Structure formats: structure tokens, C-alpha cells
Amino acid sequence: MMALSDIVGLSGMAFALAVLIVPLVAARVTGRAVLLYIVVCMLLALSPFDGLSVAGYLRGFFGDLSVASLLLLVLALRRQVSGAEAEGRMGLLALIALAALAFYPFALGIGLFDPYRLGFGHFGFLAALLLVALLAWMRQQVLIALYIALAVLAWAIGWGESNNLWDYLLDPWVAFYALGALLKRSVRLLRGAPVSAR
Amino acid sequence: MFDRRVLFGIILIAFAAAFYKAANVPAVAAFQYRPAVVANVAAARFDSRFASSRFQTQVHAASLIELKDRSLRGFWFSGSREGAADVTINSALFDPVTGEWGAEQSIASRDSTQQGLHRYIGKVGNPVPMRAADGRLWLFYVTVSLGGWAGSSITAITSTDEGVTWSEPRRLISSPFMNISTLVKAAPFLYADGTIGLPVYHEFISKFAEILRLDQSGKVIDKQRLAAGGQGTLQPVVLVRSAQQALVLTRYSGNESPHRAKMMTTVDGGAHWSAAVQSPLSNPDAALAALVLADGRLLAVLNDQQSGRDNLALMLSADGGVSWRRVAVLENETATSVQDEAACLSRVAALVKQSDARAGVSAVSLERYVDSAKAKVRAGDACSFEFSYPYLMQASGGDFHLLYTWNRVFIKHLSFNQAWLEQQETQP
């Protein structure tokens, strides 16, 4: 009997693999057909091969994904299915990048204060997050509000291995991606190239 | 895309659940302090033997725990070399009545851990046992999926039958960034409310000692950094001296000279810790072991030298770690400068006989020991010895037990009592 965190972790990794691979192998497929490819890909990734599935190997190397990663993957999938671009995606990426910059250096050893500690149920931290979520909700920044709410809910339920809220808010991959996306956009802005308002 | 009211509902539910969870996190607690036993045996006793029973293997990272029937269970890792895929966590039983160790058995491997965790595991190491408040035996050990030991995370298994069978493994998530780089070495301790304090350390990019607090189901509920990154504090040993006071000694792997262990103290049950300062104890970037005696003095075992690990000494402090004096030298091969192979192996044979009376009994048996030790001792055509990674414990009857790595090929076990210790103290 697999623990819930293993089910969630393995499916999350399989989903990530599928979302990243399907546009490469089935680039011109759109609409509901994409979902079929995703399901097939996930099933393959979850099938045991020599004792461990591909998802299991990837999990060992990359760790389990945060809600931030999963949300962005869902948006990427939505884009391939319906062509719709999510509004506020850049704002979400900016928030993730900012959080990562403020968090990782100190959590990994700079100084004595460890921000990771706040994620074990610090009231002030939760209150601050609630404030940001409500502000985002009021300003119609749906993605940011949804991201925070889902991460907090996932932590409260405890669907992952981690008992720390930060592991639901961030992971190194989404942090790298967000920083990269922001850097790319900044470079384009500096060059005066047209940049979408999203 | 999303109905605003639905979103508001999600926000409310999420935060209601979150605040409820936060309200149920155990509050800060003092230490659980149980003074050690004072034994009244007049005759000094000191015994030595090898604990591990396999030949032609490499062993390291031993630890020990007393079982309910007063026997001892030792743990270490064993394999073709440290970090190899074939390394397993082994365990053996010691009967204090007969003074003998049973055969060792593998209790966890890379494969068993991988199956149980449903994720790729590259190697295992560093087992550390603990007796939980509910009587179960826990074993924490280190697993690596990617990279070297800096990529480690801690896994735990439990036993309800004193270590004969073990549960499925489960990981402790204690660090962001792929949960890498938390390792264990020294024994955990208990807080007054039954929660567990696990001394750990971080080695990726930056080195620093930490304490993890776990609830009784093994979930990580808090984490404290004992020193800022960059100060080279590794492998903390937590010495609980009262409900409010404790001292931490750490291995030092920085560049300051002279190389000394670092120490930090707390006077409020671990809520706050002092800044890390140099202790008077020498530390050649090696693990040390220590415990608190019944009378409050501190006993430590370490490599009492600036570099190398060929000297192992017993140290005593009567002033809470401010000053220490050496009361016994347990191993000392620092002065041994032998180049000739025959002379070197002859020295090894002598040390084997000294370490374990039974090992030296038959010529065949002695040769097996020397042959096992040869690869490590004669590496690079030198004759170099290593006595490292000590683990010190006091049993409920008052006897002390020390396990350490003997040249990476055997785990050596020294046992002595209070009377022997007192005898050492009075000698010049």
C-alpha cells in the first residue's frame, strides 16, 4: 500500500514528464486529443521497469514538485489544448522568482536566520501569505491567489512528504524557470523588442 | 477563468485548515533530563573486542543502543567501499553477560530503501538508533539519490521487536532544494513532551550544524540552525545537562588554525543557542563522541590531534566543557613510522591481538584479520592507521560502551566501567 505522498509525488512527476514531452512528440495536436497523449505518457512513466518506474527514477533525482510547478504545468497543458494563454502568468512567475531569491540563499546557509523554519506553521508567515492572497484576489490576480491558496491547502492536508509549507510553494526547478523567464523578458524589454502585457 | 467567489472560498478553506494545523504544532518544550546511572562496582573492568564479523569488507559509522533485555544492538554500514551501491546497513547483537557479539545481518540496503520509498536511491550510510517515548526502536540513516554525501537526506525505519524486523522506510523532509544535504551522526535526545531532537548537519554549498525536531510519528516539526553557514560546524553532539541546559560539540572542518571542535550552549531548553565558539578540544576534521556522566562531568572520545586519525583519546571535563583533560589514550599509532611491508603487517597483527583476544588465537584466524586490514593500512605503500567515528554510550547498569571504526575494516568495541574510569583519572 503506497503512501499518499508517494502517489502524489509519482503522479506529479509523471504529469510533468508528459506535459514536457507531448509538445515535442505531438506538436500539432490540439484539443482534447492532447489529453489522450498525456494519459498514455503518464501511464508509461508510471509503469515499473526493472523494479522502479521512470517517474520513480526522476523523483529520486529531482525530488517532488511544488504546487507552483504543477500549476504552471497545468497552464502549459491548457495552452496546448485550447491555445489560451493564461492571464497573469508573468505576474505569477515574478512572484515565484522574487520568493526564490529571498528564500534560497538564506535557507541554504547564509547567516543564522533560516527562513525555512517559518514553513512549519509560523502564524506570522501564514498571516502574511493570507494578506498577499487576499490582495491578489481583490486585484483580480487570479493565478497568484490560486497558487498561494492551493499551496497552503496542500500543506494543510499534508499530501506530500514534506511538513514544510515552503516545499509546496517552491522547488528549485520552478525557481530556475521563473528566474530564466524573467531574465529573458528583461533582456527583451531592454532591447526594446515588443513584449506582451501578460 | 475562475469564478471570484469560488476562488475566495478556496482561499478561506485553505487558510482555515492551515491555521488549524499551525495551532496544533507542539509548543517549545524543555529537554527531558534523566541523570545517568551511578554504579557501585569496585573492580575496574576494561574489555576490548571486534563487533563486526565480516572480512574483506569496509565498515564505518557505527552506533549503538541498549535493548529492553539489557543486550546491546550495534549498527554500521558495510560494503566494498564507502558510498558503493553494495553498501548495506548492518546490525549485530552484543550479550553483556557472555561478552560476545553475534553475527551481523543486513537490515537495510540501497535496494530495500528504493523499493520502500518509490524513488531512486544511489547509496545508504550513517545509521543512528533511538528509543522513542512509546518504546519503539527507530533507526535513522542517510540516503543519497544524486551526487556525494552532500546530496544526502535522512530516512527512518522503526521496529517493534527490538530490531529483528523493521518497517517500511520513510523520508524526513528537512531542507528545501531537493531535500538534500541533511545527515545524521550523533544520538538523538528527547524533549520533555516526548518529541525528538535529532542533531544533524548540512553539507551542500555551506556547512553547518542543525537540530531537527520530530513529532512522535517522525514528522519534522521544526529546525534550528546552530551556526551560520561557512563556520564549518559538522556532526553536532548534543549533551543535555539539565531540563534547561545543554552543550553542543561539533566537528570542525574549516580553515582556522589550530583546528578545534566548536561548541554552543543553551540555558532555555534549546529555544536559543549561543554563538559557536572554539572549544579547547583538538579536532582534525573528524567525528567525536561525548556524554554526560551521573555527576554532571562530561566524557568525550576523539582524535586528539591536529591532523590524521591515528590517535584516539578519552577526555574529561569538570566545568561544562570549558577545560578538558586527557584521562586515557585508547589508540596511538601516530609515532608508528614503518615503511617495510613485513614490519607494517606485523604491527597490524599486534594491534589485532590487542583488540580482540579471540582474533589472535589461531594463526589462520589472525591472518584473515591482517589480510582484511592490509588494503587500507598499506594504501599508497605507507603504513597508516585510522581509528575514527567514535560512538559512546552508557548502559542502564552504568557500564560504558564505545564503538569506533578500526582502520575501516572492523568495528571495534571497548567496554569499561566507572571504577576503571576513576582509576584512569588518578593516574598521572
XYZ file of C-alpha atoms in Angstrom:
626
model
C 0.000 0.000 0.000
C 1.659 3.158 -1.212
C 1.595 6.247 0.953
C -0.447 9.233 -0.323
C 2.748 11.252 -0.655
C 4.226 8.608 -2.945
C 1.097 8.528 -5.122
C 1.091 12.318 -5.348
C 4.846 12.507 -5.907
C 4.937 9.858 -8.619
C 1.878 11.205 -10.457
C 3.214 14.741 -10.277
C 6.500 13.667 -11.814
C 4.729 11.581 -14.469
C 2.487 14.547 -15.269
C 5.491 16.875 -15.583
C 7.238 14.466 -17.907
C 4.112 14.097 -20.031
C 3.470 17.846 -20.304
C 7.070 18.470 -21.308
C 7.331 15.596 -23.791
C 3.956 15.665 -25.557
C 4.542 19.032 -27.320
C 7.758 17.526 -28.685
C 6.264 14.291 -29.998
C 2.813 15.605 -30.940
C 3.384 19.285 -31.651
C 0.488 19.755 -33.989
C -2.080 18.026 -31.869
C -4.548 20.321 -30.152
C -7.813 19.996 -28.337
C -8.918 17.029 -26.302
C -6.629 14.692 -28.245
C -3.711 16.152 -26.307
C -5.183 14.789 -23.108
C -5.068 11.290 -24.547
C -1.374 11.648 -25.277
C -0.828 12.961 -21.755
C -2.602 9.991 -20.178
C -0.653 7.477 -22.277
C 2.601 9.207 -21.446
C 1.798 9.225 -17.752
C 0.905 5.547 -17.744
C 4.204 4.723 -19.420
C 6.108 6.853 -16.927
C 4.397 5.114 -14.019
C 4.985 1.558 -15.257
C 7.645 -0.270 -13.287
C 10.725 -1.072 -15.292
C 13.400 -3.128 -13.531
C 11.825 -2.512 -10.132
C 11.285 1.207 -10.442
C 9.269 3.340 -12.871
C 10.691 6.229 -14.873
C 8.732 8.547 -12.593
C 10.442 6.895 -9.626
C 13.896 7.498 -11.065
C 13.091 11.105 -11.837
C 11.704 11.596 -8.353
C 14.982 10.410 -6.891
C 16.918 12.971 -8.865
C 14.582 15.936 -8.843
C 12.561 15.499 -5.677
C 8.813 16.096 -5.590
C 7.334 19.119 -7.338
C 5.764 22.099 -5.616
C 2.279 23.455 -6.305
C 3.970 26.260 -8.266
C 5.440 23.751 -10.709
C 2.219 21.789 -11.017
C 0.166 24.926 -11.627
C 2.492 26.145 -14.379
C 2.423 22.695 -15.955
C -1.391 22.739 -15.951
C -1.270 26.162 -17.639
C 1.156 24.823 -20.244
C -1.178 21.893 -20.883
C -4.147 24.235 -21.181
C -2.235 26.252 -23.732
C -1.601 23.230 -25.847
C -5.184 22.005 -25.585
C -7.047 25.234 -26.199
C -4.423 27.709 -27.292
C -5.494 30.008 -24.441
C -2.765 31.994 -22.752
C -3.261 32.422 -19.033
C -3.660 35.949 -17.831
C -1.337 36.977 -15.043
C 1.196 34.241 -15.757
C 4.093 36.709 -15.837
C 2.953 38.145 -12.523
C 3.000 34.669 -11.019
C 6.470 33.971 -12.388
C 7.705 37.279 -10.992
C 6.353 36.402 -7.548
C 7.984 32.961 -7.677
C 11.318 34.424 -8.771
C 11.221 37.040 -6.030
C 10.323 34.464 -3.395
C 13.125 32.187 -4.571
C 15.709 34.964 -4.415
C 14.590 35.958 -0.938
C 14.430 32.396 0.273
C 17.053 30.012 -1.102
C 20.312 31.795 -0.227
C 19.322 32.081 3.436
C 17.719 28.659 3.637
C 20.888 27.113 2.240
C 23.227 28.673 4.757
C 23.831 32.405 4.517
C 23.605 33.858 8.011
C 21.936 32.443 11.058
C 18.286 33.094 10.236
C 16.703 30.171 8.427
C 13.523 31.208 6.584
C 12.665 27.542 6.025
C 11.729 27.437 9.701
C 8.762 29.722 9.046
C 7.188 26.987 6.968
C 6.496 24.662 9.891
C 3.404 26.591 10.940
C 4.579 30.077 11.838
C 1.467 32.189 12.380
C 3.037 35.407 11.121
C 4.131 33.773 7.900
C 0.663 32.338 7.306
C -0.912 35.712 8.039
C 1.430 37.402 5.552
C 0.546 34.828 2.904
C -3.162 35.323 3.573
C -2.684 39.046 3.081
C -0.926 38.533 -0.244
C -3.612 36.084 -1.379
C -6.420 38.477 -0.483
C -4.668 41.410 -2.121
C -4.190 39.357 -5.264
C -7.835 38.295 -5.169
C -9.004 41.889 -4.813
C -6.834 42.975 -7.723
C -8.151 40.169 -9.929
C -4.759 38.444 -9.996
C -6.395 35.058 -10.071
C -3.281 32.976 -10.677
C -1.359 34.389 -7.736
C -4.317 33.973 -5.390
C -4.916 30.434 -6.624
C -1.234 29.489 -6.320
C -0.993 30.604 -2.707
C -4.329 29.069 -1.729
C -3.569 25.707 -3.330
C -0.062 25.532 -1.852
C -1.382 26.340 1.604
C -4.208 23.819 1.237
C -1.827 21.079 0.054
C 0.399 21.731 3.083
C -2.533 21.754 5.485
C -3.811 18.442 4.108
C -0.297 17.021 4.010
C -0.481 15.343 0.641
C 3.282 15.439 0.164
C 6.174 14.014 2.111
C 7.122 17.404 3.446
C 5.682 19.000 6.543
C 7.006 22.389 5.482
C 4.928 24.940 3.550
C 7.953 26.146 1.560
C 8.182 22.780 -0.203
C 4.655 23.318 -1.523
C 5.350 26.930 -2.514
C 8.681 26.422 -4.248
C 11.044 23.906 -5.730
C 14.413 24.584 -7.423
C 13.064 23.805 -10.928
C 10.226 26.294 -10.895
C 12.610 28.810 -9.317
C 15.150 28.367 -12.121
C 12.400 28.519 -14.715
C 10.857 31.672 -13.260
C 14.219 33.410 -12.945
C 15.066 32.399 -16.501
C 11.731 33.609 -17.865
C 12.097 36.934 -16.083
C 15.644 37.368 -17.275
C 14.591 36.673 -20.858
C 11.769 39.175 -20.596
C 14.033 41.815 -19.063
C 16.560 41.384 -21.832
C 13.823 41.794 -24.445
C 12.490 44.879 -22.678
C 15.936 46.411 -22.585
C 16.375 45.729 -26.268
C 13.081 47.481 -26.962
C 11.587 44.372 -28.529
C 7.803 44.009 -28.296
C 6.752 42.211 -25.150
C 3.197 41.065 -24.394
C 1.404 42.557 -21.429
C 0.802 39.150 -19.920
C -11.180 31.806 -15.955
C -12.239 31.324 -12.385
C -15.338 32.450 -10.553
C -14.158 35.011 -7.973
C -16.416 33.618 -5.297
C -15.109 30.099 -5.801
C -11.572 31.424 -5.516
C -12.429 33.278 -2.331
C -13.914 30.078 -0.969
C -10.725 28.177 -1.748
C -8.645 30.847 -0.023
C -10.841 30.660 3.071
C -10.823 26.895 3.298
C -7.094 26.688 2.677
C -6.182 29.184 5.377
C -8.697 27.856 7.873
C -7.107 24.431 7.512
C -3.617 25.956 7.690
C -4.231 27.930 10.864
C -5.812 24.891 12.459
C -2.713 22.844 11.628
C -0.412 25.596 12.882
C -2.294 25.779 16.166
C -1.633 22.089 16.709
C 2.122 22.210 16.286
C 3.709 21.228 19.635
C 4.928 24.224 21.611
C 8.554 24.757 22.569
C 9.500 22.239 25.252
C 12.386 21.824 27.667
C 14.717 18.846 27.484
C 13.910 15.518 29.043
C 16.715 15.050 31.520
C 17.392 11.648 33.054
C 20.593 11.569 35.103
C 22.869 8.670 34.227
C 23.269 5.680 36.494
C 25.852 5.640 39.269
C 27.246 2.130 39.525
C 28.842 0.788 42.664
C 31.146 -1.869 41.281
C 34.536 -1.666 42.942
C 36.566 -3.723 40.484
C 37.766 -1.917 37.389
C 36.810 -3.611 34.152
C 38.031 -2.906 30.652
C 37.370 -5.199 27.691
C 38.086 -4.993 24.010
C 36.808 -6.947 21.055
C 35.701 -6.542 17.459
C 31.974 -6.082 16.946
C 31.764 -6.629 13.209
C 32.108 -10.163 11.904
C 32.712 -9.870 8.165
C 36.083 -9.936 6.434
C 37.260 -8.270 3.233
C 34.724 -5.507 3.599
C 34.815 -1.848 4.538
C 32.882 -0.650 7.543
C 32.233 2.732 9.091
C 29.764 4.890 11.003
C 28.940 2.651 13.951
C 26.268 3.396 16.544
C 24.793 1.518 19.474
C 21.646 1.226 21.580
C 20.626 -0.726 24.635
C 17.671 -3.088 24.272
C 14.997 -3.814 26.870
C 16.710 -7.038 27.917
C 19.984 -5.161 28.568
C 21.689 -6.577 25.485
C 23.118 -4.060 23.018
C 22.375 -3.633 19.332
C 25.076 -2.137 17.157
C 24.644 -0.658 13.668
C 27.172 0.289 10.995
C 27.459 0.332 7.267
C 29.394 -2.289 5.365
C 30.287 -2.766 1.718
C 33.023 -2.786 -0.865
C 33.786 0.870 -0.090
C 32.058 3.875 1.433
C 29.323 5.059 -0.880
C 29.287 1.974 -3.105
C 25.928 0.669 -4.300
C 26.513 -2.606 -2.416
C 26.829 -0.887 0.969
C 24.229 -2.083 3.450
C 23.249 -1.049 6.944
C 24.195 -3.968 9.163
C 23.302 -4.810 12.728
C 24.528 -7.259 15.349
C 23.693 -8.078 18.960
C 26.047 -7.946 21.937
C 25.406 -10.043 25.043
C 26.995 -8.281 28.031
C 26.840 -11.493 30.051
C 28.927 -13.585 27.672
C 30.807 -10.577 26.318
C 30.257 -11.752 22.769
C 28.898 -10.280 19.567
C 26.587 -12.265 17.322
C 26.923 -12.412 13.566
C 25.969 -9.238 11.748
C 22.986 -9.061 9.424
C 21.960 -6.588 6.749
C 18.848 -4.713 7.766
C 18.636 -2.068 5.065
C 20.133 -1.723 1.622
C 20.019 0.592 -1.323
C 17.508 -1.707 -2.939
C 15.200 -2.168 0.057
C 15.163 1.585 0.588
C 14.444 2.266 -3.077
C 11.540 -0.190 -3.085
C 10.078 1.278 0.070
C 10.460 4.920 -0.898
C 9.334 4.528 -4.526
C 12.217 6.656 -5.698
C 15.723 6.047 -6.971
C 18.342 5.591 -4.238
C 22.056 5.528 -5.034
C 23.611 4.706 -1.668
C 22.987 4.448 2.070
C 25.054 5.158 5.197
C 25.334 6.569 8.740
C 22.813 4.599 10.849
C 21.717 6.163 14.172
C 19.277 4.388 16.500
C 16.842 5.830 19.010
C 14.348 4.634 21.628
C 11.099 6.593 21.228
C 8.785 7.555 24.071
C 6.344 4.800 23.050
C 9.041 2.129 23.302
C 9.606 1.599 19.596
C 13.111 1.424 18.205
C 13.899 3.922 15.444
C 16.795 3.860 13.029
C 17.700 6.988 11.110
C 20.077 6.591 8.211
C 21.332 8.645 5.339
C 20.330 8.049 1.718
C 21.681 9.665 -1.420
C 19.972 9.797 -4.796
C 22.292 12.146 -6.635
C 25.886 13.130 -6.028
C 28.018 12.576 -2.959
C 27.200 12.791 0.719
C 26.307 16.442 0.257
C 23.243 15.157 -1.597
C 22.009 13.148 1.387
C 18.664 13.061 3.066
C 17.562 11.222 6.181
C 15.362 8.139 6.080
C 13.803 6.391 9.072
C 12.632 2.849 9.808
C 11.036 1.599 13.010
C 10.926 -1.697 14.861
C 8.524 -3.048 17.442
C 10.569 -6.194 18.115
C 13.859 -4.680 19.225
C 15.431 -4.612 15.782
C 14.669 -8.051 14.382
C 12.241 -6.731 11.776
C 11.813 -3.199 10.511
C 9.042 -1.116 8.971
C 8.934 0.405 5.504
C 11.279 3.368 5.193
C 10.039 6.901 5.225
C 11.975 10.095 4.476
C 12.423 13.105 6.701
C 11.989 16.251 4.668
C 14.241 18.776 6.339
C 15.625 21.003 3.628
C 14.367 22.837 0.554
C 16.253 22.376 -2.722
C 15.547 18.695 -3.375
C 15.722 17.953 0.356
C 19.386 17.430 0.014
C 22.167 17.638 2.430
C 20.969 16.703 5.832
C 22.975 13.995 7.567
C 22.999 12.325 10.988
C 25.860 11.154 13.157
C 25.202 11.534 16.883
C 22.439 10.179 19.086
C 19.063 11.928 19.251
C 17.620 13.168 22.539
C 14.093 13.685 23.833
C 12.267 16.846 24.788
C 10.063 16.856 27.873
C 6.907 16.424 25.746
C 8.164 13.279 24.023
C 9.155 14.991 20.791
C 12.547 14.066 19.381
C 15.633 16.210 18.925
C 17.840 14.915 16.123
C 21.283 16.521 15.811
C 22.043 16.828 12.098
C 24.260 18.769 9.742
C 24.144 20.329 6.314
C 26.971 19.926 3.831
C 25.843 21.243 0.455
C 27.470 24.567 -0.550
C 27.682 25.530 3.097
C 28.489 23.514 6.212
C 26.530 23.980 9.402
C 25.120 22.043 12.326
C 21.375 21.920 12.989
C 18.822 20.326 15.270
C 15.660 18.822 13.794
C 12.641 18.423 15.999
C 10.387 15.491 15.133
C 6.990 14.582 16.491
C 6.359 11.076 17.714
C 5.329 9.859 14.279
C 8.624 11.060 12.823
C 7.373 14.147 11.044
C 9.719 17.127 11.068
C 8.046 19.942 13.022
C 10.920 22.384 13.485
C 14.528 23.008 12.610
C 17.193 25.118 14.310
C 20.417 26.287 12.774
C 23.187 26.085 15.372
C 25.750 28.134 13.471
C 25.790 30.262 10.369
C 26.928 28.629 7.177
C 30.624 28.856 6.483
C 31.765 28.173 10.017
C 32.496 24.531 9.248
C 30.466 23.053 12.090
C 29.540 19.434 11.315
C 28.278 16.379 13.172
C 26.930 18.022 16.334
C 26.777 16.060 19.570
C 24.097 17.333 21.970
C 24.854 16.940 25.667
C 21.759 17.505 27.796
C 22.874 18.576 31.279
C 19.511 19.526 32.792
C 15.989 20.328 31.649
C 17.162 23.761 30.511
C 20.869 23.411 29.860
C 22.711 21.688 27.084
C 26.038 21.882 25.332
C 26.737 21.047 21.715
C 30.178 19.979 20.491
C 30.807 19.814 16.769
C 33.414 18.539 14.400
C 35.247 21.416 12.726
C 36.030 21.358 9.020
C 37.039 24.941 8.400
C 40.359 26.677 7.874
C 41.030 28.223 11.266
C 44.204 27.164 12.930
C 44.565 25.463 15.368
C 41.778 23.063 14.444
C 39.421 22.828 17.398
C 35.962 21.461 17.930
C 33.296 24.141 18.165
C 30.768 24.478 20.959
C 27.427 26.188 21.637
C 25.290 26.265 24.752
C 21.680 26.830 25.699
C 20.145 27.755 29.034
C 16.485 27.802 27.970
C 15.807 24.254 26.899
C 17.097 24.776 23.403
C 14.902 27.735 22.464
C 18.033 29.797 21.874
C 21.655 28.843 21.379
C 24.816 30.863 21.968
C 27.143 31.703 19.110
C 29.592 28.965 18.137
C 32.954 29.337 19.857
C 36.126 27.310 19.784
C 36.346 24.595 22.390
C 39.740 23.554 23.759
C 39.364 20.122 22.116
C 41.573 19.356 19.121
C 39.680 18.332 16.016
C 41.349 17.104 12.819
C 38.064 17.405 10.866
C 36.818 14.184 12.421
C 33.738 12.977 14.287
C 33.760 12.977 18.071
C 31.540 11.377 20.726
C 30.575 12.548 24.184
C 28.131 12.023 27.020
C 27.153 13.439 30.399
C 28.169 11.484 33.491
C 25.962 10.996 36.540
C 27.880 13.675 38.429
C 27.461 16.170 35.589
C 31.003 15.941 34.253
C 31.468 15.386 30.521
C 33.229 12.416 28.935
C 34.394 12.574 25.325
C 36.188 10.333 22.844
C 38.013 11.913 19.926
C 41.130 12.069 17.763
C 43.305 14.228 19.987
C 45.477 15.648 17.214
C 45.555 18.406 14.614
C 45.556 16.129 11.577
C 45.159 12.448 10.924
C 43.077 9.964 12.895
C 45.622 7.582 14.338
C 45.210 8.667 17.932
C 42.025 8.113 19.938
C 41.741 9.576 23.429
C 39.295 9.689 26.321
C 38.784 13.212 27.697
C 37.044 14.510 30.798
C 35.659 17.947 31.653
C 34.525 19.013 35.100
C 33.495 22.541 34.125
C 30.931 22.081 31.404
C 33.373 21.919 28.532
C 35.493 24.976 29.299
C 38.526 22.839 30.007
C 39.311 19.202 29.358
C 41.997 16.763 30.377
C 43.016 13.516 28.794
C 42.411 10.546 31.088
C 43.291 7.676 28.750
C 44.778 7.001 25.352
C 42.740 4.305 23.648
C 44.750 4.072 20.419
C 48.002 5.708 19.436
C 49.799 4.896 16.223
C 50.918 8.435 15.477
C 54.530 7.577 16.286
C 54.498 4.414 14.202
C 56.660 5.117 11.195
C 57.177 1.861 9.438
C 57.717 1.598 5.697
C 58.582 -2.044 5.293
C 55.550 -4.198 4.457
C 56.503 -7.051 6.738
C 57.060 -4.728 9.679
C 53.778 -2.968 8.960
C 51.751 -6.166 8.840
C 53.478 -7.334 11.969
C 52.291 -4.145 13.679
C 48.769 -4.759 12.355
C 48.844 -8.303 13.754
C 49.898 -6.981 17.145
C 47.051 -4.475 17.105
C 44.559 -7.167 16.128
C 45.636 -9.365 19.043
C 45.456 -6.407 21.392
C 41.979 -5.501 20.126
C 40.362 -8.891 20.332
C 41.752 -11.796 22.310
C 39.806 -14.320 20.281
C 41.030 -12.910 16.977
C 44.618 -13.704 17.835
C 44.015 -17.278 18.972
C 44.751 -19.255 15.848
C 47.321 -18.317 13.249
C 44.774 -18.782 10.477
C 42.285 -16.518 12.146
C 44.899 -13.818 12.752
C 45.986 -13.931 9.130
C 42.398 -13.320 7.987
C 42.233 -10.180 10.084
C 45.562 -8.870 8.878
C 44.691 -9.664 5.300
C 41.432 -7.722 5.585
C 43.221 -4.749 7.092
C 46.043 -4.746 4.589
C 44.285 -2.896 1.757
C 43.546 0.113 3.910
C 46.593 0.212 6.150
C 49.037 -0.344 3.303
C 47.313 2.049 0.887
C 49.875 4.096 -1.002
C 52.707 1.927 0.301
C 52.536 3.659 3.645
C 51.640 2.158 6.994
C 48.841 4.397 8.175
C 46.213 3.694 10.751
C 42.752 5.122 11.315
C 40.645 4.983 14.470
C 37.630 7.131 13.876
C 33.938 7.885 14.147
C 33.551 7.048 17.844
C 30.099 6.396 19.330
C 29.927 6.438 23.120
C 27.069 5.221 25.274
C 26.388 4.446 28.928
C 24.156 1.429 29.570
C 21.469 1.331 32.241
C 23.743 -0.716 34.530
C 26.392 2.006 34.436
C 28.903 0.420 32.032
C 30.288 2.481 29.176
C 30.419 1.153 25.636
C 32.387 2.657 22.796
C 32.221 1.618 19.155
C 34.577 3.003 16.541
C 35.946 2.308 13.096
C 39.177 0.324 13.227
C 41.085 1.041 10.034
C 37.834 0.976 8.103
C 37.794 -2.815 8.141
C 36.341 -3.672 11.543
C 34.166 -2.036 14.125
C 35.944 -2.175 17.456
C 34.106 -2.293 20.771
C 35.580 -1.117 24.065
C 33.629 -1.528 27.280
C 34.658 -0.182 30.669
C 33.056 0.701 33.963
C 33.046 3.652 36.357
C 35.735 2.039 38.510
C 38.112 1.780 35.546
C 37.428 5.397 34.665
C 38.200 6.510 38.209
C 41.394 4.523 38.054
C 42.422 6.357 34.868
C 41.657 9.691 36.463
C 44.028 9.112 39.355
C 46.887 8.025 37.124
C 49.303 10.762 36.015
